[in-house]
Amino acid sequence: MPVDVHVTTAWSDTCLARADRRAVGHIFFALVVLGIVLWIDWIWLTVLSVPVVLELAVPGLRHFFTRRGTVALVERFPWRPVSVSFVPGRRIGRQAHLRVADSEKDLRLPELPERARVLVRHTGRIWIAGPDERGRVVAMTRGLAFLTRGRVIDR
């Protein structure tokens, strides 16, 4: 199946912009929660809420700390579709482990929301750029503007 580079580049730009907005949303929501807790002015509640606020902000912070590397991977490697399936019993929260067909390696994606999981289950396909020397990849879905960094791991 031929890959139209211009369409794929435009779609990856759309996915990256969507990931930027999603990251800002995570951080904004965490700051709102922290603001509400500080406004209530219960010191014990503030101390207890810090781990919750950090957990809410982590996906957004992870995106912005790795964004430059994500863009570099997308510019360095062409997008290519790979057939994948979920590794049974390896789901921890939003993290996903995907078995790559015709490969001895798996993909570990730290962020894969449920709507993207449904799409990947339905199509059995994900698009990746990479991996680089350290096993880092960028993964995106077609049909749902979603893009995230991941890593190639041994089975």
PDB file of C-alpha atoms in Angstrom:
ATOM      1  CA  MET A   1       0.000   0.000   0.000  1.00  0.00           C
ATOM      2  CA  PRO A   2       1.622   3.299  -1.042  1.00  0.00           C
ATOM      3  CA  VAL A   3       1.916   5.954   1.630  1.00  0.00           C
ATOM      4  CA  ASP A   4       1.175   9.543   0.628  1.00  0.00           C
ATOM      5  CA  VAL A   5       3.850  11.510   2.473  1.00  0.00           C
ATOM      6  CA  HIS A   6       2.010  14.838   2.227  1.00  0.00           C
ATOM      7  CA  VAL A   7      -1.200  13.419   3.681  1.00  0.00           C
ATOM      8  CA  THR A   8       0.719  11.627   6.430  1.00  0.00           C
ATOM      9  CA  THR A   9       2.687  14.771   7.299  1.00  0.00           C
ATOM     10  CA  ALA A  10      -0.468  16.878   7.412  1.00  0.00           C
ATOM     11  CA  TRP A  11      -2.165  14.274   9.606  1.00  0.00           C
ATOM     12  CA  SER A  12       0.830  14.065  11.963  1.00  0.00           C
ATOM     13  CA  ASP A  13       0.787  17.875  12.271  1.00  0.00           C
ATOM     14  CA  THR A  14      -2.905  17.658  13.174  1.00  0.00           C
ATOM     15  CA  CYS A  15      -2.179  14.927  15.710  1.00  0.00           C
ATOM     16  CA  LEU A  16       0.689  16.921  17.254  1.00  0.00           C
ATOM     17  CA  ALA A  17      -1.488  20.034  17.577  1.00  0.00           C
ATOM     18  CA  ARG A  18      -4.179  17.906  19.226  1.00  0.00           C
ATOM     19  CA  ALA A  19      -1.587  16.426  21.611  1.00  0.00           C
ATOM     20  CA  ASP A  20      -0.456  19.968  22.516  1.00  0.00           C
ATOM     21  CA  ARG A  21      -4.053  20.966  23.331  1.00  0.00           C
ATOM     22  CA  ARG A  22      -4.623  17.772  25.320  1.00  0.00           C
ATOM     23  CA  ALA A  23      -1.419  18.406  27.323  1.00  0.00           C
ATOM     24  CA  VAL A  24      -2.459  21.985  28.106  1.00  0.00           C
ATOM     25  CA  GLY A  25      -5.839  20.617  29.227  1.00  0.00           C
ATOM     26  CA  HIS A  26      -4.192  18.152  31.626  1.00  0.00           C
ATOM     27  CA  ILE A  27      -2.031  20.857  33.173  1.00  0.00           C
ATOM     28  CA  PHE A  28      -4.890  23.372  33.338  1.00  0.00           C
ATOM     29  CA  PHE A  29      -7.191  20.848  35.043  1.00  0.00           C
ATOM     30  CA  ALA A  30      -4.478  20.026  37.596  1.00  0.00           C
ATOM     31  CA  LEU A  31      -3.993  23.737  38.348  1.00  0.00           C
ATOM     32  CA  VAL A  32      -7.762  24.226  38.749  1.00  0.00           C
ATOM     33  CA  VAL A  33      -7.900  21.348  41.235  1.00  0.00           C
ATOM     34  CA  LEU A  34      -4.943  22.811  43.127  1.00  0.00           C
ATOM     35  CA  GLY A  35      -6.579  26.258  43.098  1.00  0.00           C
ATOM     36  CA  ILE A  36      -9.816  24.880  44.524  1.00  0.00           C
ATOM     37  CA  VAL A  37      -7.956  23.012  47.253  1.00  0.00           C
ATOM     38  CA  LEU A  38      -5.957  26.143  48.152  1.00  0.00           C
ATOM     39  CA  TRP A  39      -9.134  28.225  48.120  1.00  0.00           C
ATOM     40  CA  ILE A  40     -10.741  25.852  50.625  1.00  0.00           C
ATOM     41  CA  ASP A  41      -7.691  26.594  52.786  1.00  0.00           C
ATOM     42  CA  TRP A  42      -7.475  23.316  54.630  1.00  0.00           C
ATOM     43  CA  ILE A  43      -3.789  22.620  55.044  1.00  0.00           C
ATOM     44  CA  TRP A  44      -4.251  18.871  55.443  1.00  0.00           C
ATOM     45  CA  LEU A  45      -6.332  18.717  52.262  1.00  0.00           C
ATOM     46  CA  THR A  46      -3.667  20.688  50.399  1.00  0.00           C
ATOM     47  CA  VAL A  47      -0.947  18.274  51.508  1.00  0.00           C
ATOM     48  CA  LEU A  48      -3.061  15.243  50.584  1.00  0.00           C
ATOM     49  CA  SER A  49      -4.005  16.681  47.189  1.00  0.00           C
ATOM     50  CA  VAL A  50      -0.435  17.243  45.942  1.00  0.00           C
ATOM     51  CA  PRO A  51      -0.018  13.633  44.690  1.00  0.00           C
ATOM     52  CA  VAL A  52      -3.413  13.813  42.973  1.00  0.00           C
ATOM     53  CA  VAL A  53      -2.567  17.116  41.298  1.00  0.00           C
ATOM     54  CA  LEU A  54       0.779  15.741  40.101  1.00  0.00           C
ATOM     55  CA  GLU A  55      -0.949  12.632  38.734  1.00  0.00           C
ATOM     56  CA  LEU A  56      -3.357  14.844  36.793  1.00  0.00           C
ATOM     57  CA  ALA A  57      -0.543  16.994  35.379  1.00  0.00           C
ATOM     58  CA  VAL A  58       1.934  14.224  34.464  1.00  0.00           C
ATOM     59  CA  PRO A  59       0.560  13.425  30.963  1.00  0.00           C
ATOM     60  CA  GLY A  60       0.737  17.094  29.971  1.00  0.00           C
ATOM     61  CA  LEU A  61       4.166  17.619  31.485  1.00  0.00           C
ATOM     62  CA  ARG A  62       5.492  14.433  29.841  1.00  0.00           C
ATOM     63  CA  HIS A  63       4.269  15.677  26.462  1.00  0.00           C
ATOM     64  CA  PHE A  64       5.949  19.070  26.741  1.00  0.00           C
ATOM     65  CA  PHE A  65       9.224  17.636  28.075  1.00  0.00           C
ATOM     66  CA  THR A  66       9.422  15.154  25.183  1.00  0.00           C
ATOM     67  CA  ARG A  67       7.882  17.309  22.421  1.00  0.00           C
ATOM     68  CA  ARG A  68      11.202  18.343  20.850  1.00  0.00           C
ATOM     69  CA  GLY A  69      12.311  14.713  20.650  1.00  0.00           C
ATOM     70  CA  THR A  70       8.942  13.737  19.220  1.00  0.00           C
ATOM     71  CA  VAL A  71       9.227  16.303  16.438  1.00  0.00           C
ATOM     72  CA  ALA A  72      12.815  15.198  15.736  1.00  0.00           C
ATOM     73  CA  LEU A  73      11.716  11.561  15.385  1.00  0.00           C
ATOM     74  CA  VAL A  74       8.850  12.519  13.065  1.00  0.00           C
ATOM     75  CA  GLU A  75      11.220  14.554  10.890  1.00  0.00           C
ATOM     76  CA  ARG A  76      13.913  11.879  10.862  1.00  0.00           C
ATOM     77  CA  PHE A  77      11.845   8.749  10.171  1.00  0.00           C
ATOM     78  CA  PRO A  78       9.033   8.189   7.674  1.00  0.00           C
ATOM     79  CA  TRP A  79       5.626   7.097   8.905  1.00  0.00           C
ATOM     80  CA  ARG A  80       4.822   3.461   8.290  1.00  0.00           C
ATOM     81  CA  PRO A  81       1.811   1.368   9.220  1.00  0.00           C
ATOM     82  CA  VAL A  82       2.327  -1.699  11.397  1.00  0.00           C
ATOM     83  CA  SER A  83      -0.138  -4.401  12.331  1.00  0.00           C
ATOM     84  CA  VAL A  84      -0.521  -4.684  16.092  1.00  0.00           C
ATOM     85  CA  SER A  85      -2.556  -6.413  18.755  1.00  0.00           C
ATOM     86  CA  PHE A  86      -2.762  -5.823  22.487  1.00  0.00           C
ATOM     87  CA  VAL A  87      -0.672  -8.009  24.772  1.00  0.00           C
ATOM     88  CA  PRO A  88      -3.149  -9.678  27.150  1.00  0.00           C
ATOM     89  CA  GLY A  89      -2.715  -8.840  30.827  1.00  0.00           C
ATOM     90  CA  ARG A  90      -0.225  -6.008  30.303  1.00  0.00           C
ATOM     91  CA  ARG A  91      -2.536  -3.017  30.753  1.00  0.00           C
ATOM     92  CA  ILE A  92      -1.659  -0.672  33.583  1.00  0.00           C
ATOM     93  CA  GLY A  93      -3.887   2.418  33.558  1.00  0.00           C
ATOM     94  CA  ARG A  94      -3.519   4.248  30.257  1.00  0.00           C
ATOM     95  CA  GLN A  95      -0.287   2.464  29.373  1.00  0.00           C
ATOM     96  CA  ALA A  96      -0.504  -0.037  26.514  1.00  0.00           C
ATOM     97  CA  HIS A  97       1.659  -2.917  25.351  1.00  0.00           C
ATOM     98  CA  LEU A  98       1.211  -3.777  21.693  1.00  0.00           C
ATOM     99  CA  ARG A  99       2.523  -6.885  19.958  1.00  0.00           C
ATOM    100  CA  VAL A 100       3.870  -6.015  16.499  1.00  0.00           C
ATOM    101  CA  ALA A 101       3.040  -8.592  13.841  1.00  0.00           C
ATOM    102  CA  ASP A 102       6.049 -10.220  12.136  1.00  0.00           C
ATOM    103  CA  SER A 103       8.432  -8.906  14.801  1.00  0.00           C
ATOM    104  CA  GLU A 104      10.107 -10.133  17.968  1.00  0.00           C
ATOM    105  CA  LYS A 105       9.554  -6.735  19.574  1.00  0.00           C
ATOM    106  CA  ASP A 106       6.591  -5.078  21.314  1.00  0.00           C
ATOM    107  CA  LEU A 107       5.640  -1.433  21.649  1.00  0.00           C
ATOM    108  CA  ARG A 108       5.060   0.184  25.022  1.00  0.00           C
ATOM    109  CA  LEU A 109       2.990   3.362  24.860  1.00  0.00           C
ATOM    110  CA  PRO A 110       2.659   5.295  28.143  1.00  0.00           C
ATOM    111  CA  GLU A 111      -0.528   7.054  27.017  1.00  0.00           C
ATOM    112  CA  LEU A 112      -3.276   5.376  25.025  1.00  0.00           C
ATOM    113  CA  PRO A 113      -6.774   6.565  25.945  1.00  0.00           C
ATOM    114  CA  GLU A 114      -9.764   4.291  25.597  1.00  0.00           C
ATOM    115  CA  ARG A 115     -11.060   5.796  22.352  1.00  0.00           C
ATOM    116  CA  ALA A 116      -7.655   5.183  20.726  1.00  0.00           C
ATOM    117  CA  ARG A 117      -7.634   1.621  22.121  1.00  0.00           C
ATOM    118  CA  VAL A 118     -10.994   0.957  20.510  1.00  0.00           C
ATOM    119  CA  LEU A 119      -9.707   2.226  17.166  1.00  0.00           C
ATOM    120  CA  VAL A 120      -6.530   0.131  17.375  1.00  0.00           C
ATOM    121  CA  ARG A 121      -8.553  -2.963  18.337  1.00  0.00           C
ATOM    122  CA  HIS A 122     -10.898  -2.353  15.408  1.00  0.00           C
ATOM    123  CA  THR A 123      -8.264  -1.644  12.742  1.00  0.00           C
ATOM    124  CA  GLY A 124      -5.371  -3.690  14.127  1.00  0.00           C
ATOM    125  CA  ARG A 125      -3.057  -0.985  12.856  1.00  0.00           C
ATOM    126  CA  ILE A 126      -1.016   1.890  14.201  1.00  0.00           C
ATOM    127  CA  TRP A 127       1.388   4.207  12.371  1.00  0.00           C
ATOM    128  CA  ILE A 128       4.905   4.636  13.735  1.00  0.00           C
ATOM    129  CA  ALA A 129       7.936   6.794  13.028  1.00  0.00           C
ATOM    130  CA  GLY A 130      11.130   5.180  14.199  1.00  0.00           C
ATOM    131  CA  PRO A 131      12.573   3.447  16.121  1.00  0.00           C
ATOM    132  CA  ASP A 132      15.815   5.277  16.726  1.00  0.00           C
ATOM    133  CA  GLU A 133      18.984   3.773  18.238  1.00  0.00           C
ATOM    134  CA  ARG A 134      17.479   3.895  21.724  1.00  0.00           C
ATOM    135  CA  GLY A 135      14.216   2.232  20.713  1.00  0.00           C
ATOM    136  CA  ARG A 136      12.072   5.382  20.859  1.00  0.00           C
ATOM    137  CA  VAL A 137       9.140   5.646  18.463  1.00  0.00           C
ATOM    138  CA  VAL A 138       6.284   8.024  17.809  1.00  0.00           C
ATOM    139  CA  ALA A 139       2.930   6.336  17.318  1.00  0.00           C
ATOM    140  CA  MET A 140      -0.249   7.762  15.848  1.00  0.00           C
ATOM    141  CA  THR A 141      -3.641   6.506  14.812  1.00  0.00           C
ATOM    142  CA  ARG A 142      -5.508   7.212  11.598  1.00  0.00           C
ATOM    143  CA  GLY A 143      -9.100   8.355  11.962  1.00  0.00           C
ATOM    144  CA  LEU A 144      -8.561   9.751  15.463  1.00  0.00           C
ATOM    145  CA  ALA A 145      -6.119  12.605  16.010  1.00  0.00           C
ATOM    146  CA  PHE A 146      -3.873  10.905  18.545  1.00  0.00           C
ATOM    147  CA  LEU A 147      -0.065  10.893  18.763  1.00  0.00           C
ATOM    148  CA  THR A 148       2.255   9.746  21.540  1.00  0.00           C
ATOM    149  CA  ARG A 149       5.838   8.700  22.195  1.00  0.00           C
ATOM    150  CA  GLY A 150       6.616   5.087  22.948  1.00  0.00           C
ATOM    151  CA  ARG A 151       9.417   2.607  23.159  1.00  0.00           C
ATOM    152  CA  VAL A 152      10.271  -0.663  21.461  1.00  0.00           C
ATOM    153  CA  ILE A 153      10.771  -3.404  24.041  1.00  0.00           C
ATOM    154  CA  ASP A 154      11.780  -7.085  23.933  1.00  0.00           C
ATOM    155  CA  ARG A 155       9.032  -9.637  24.407  1.00  0.00           C
TER     156      ARG A 155
END
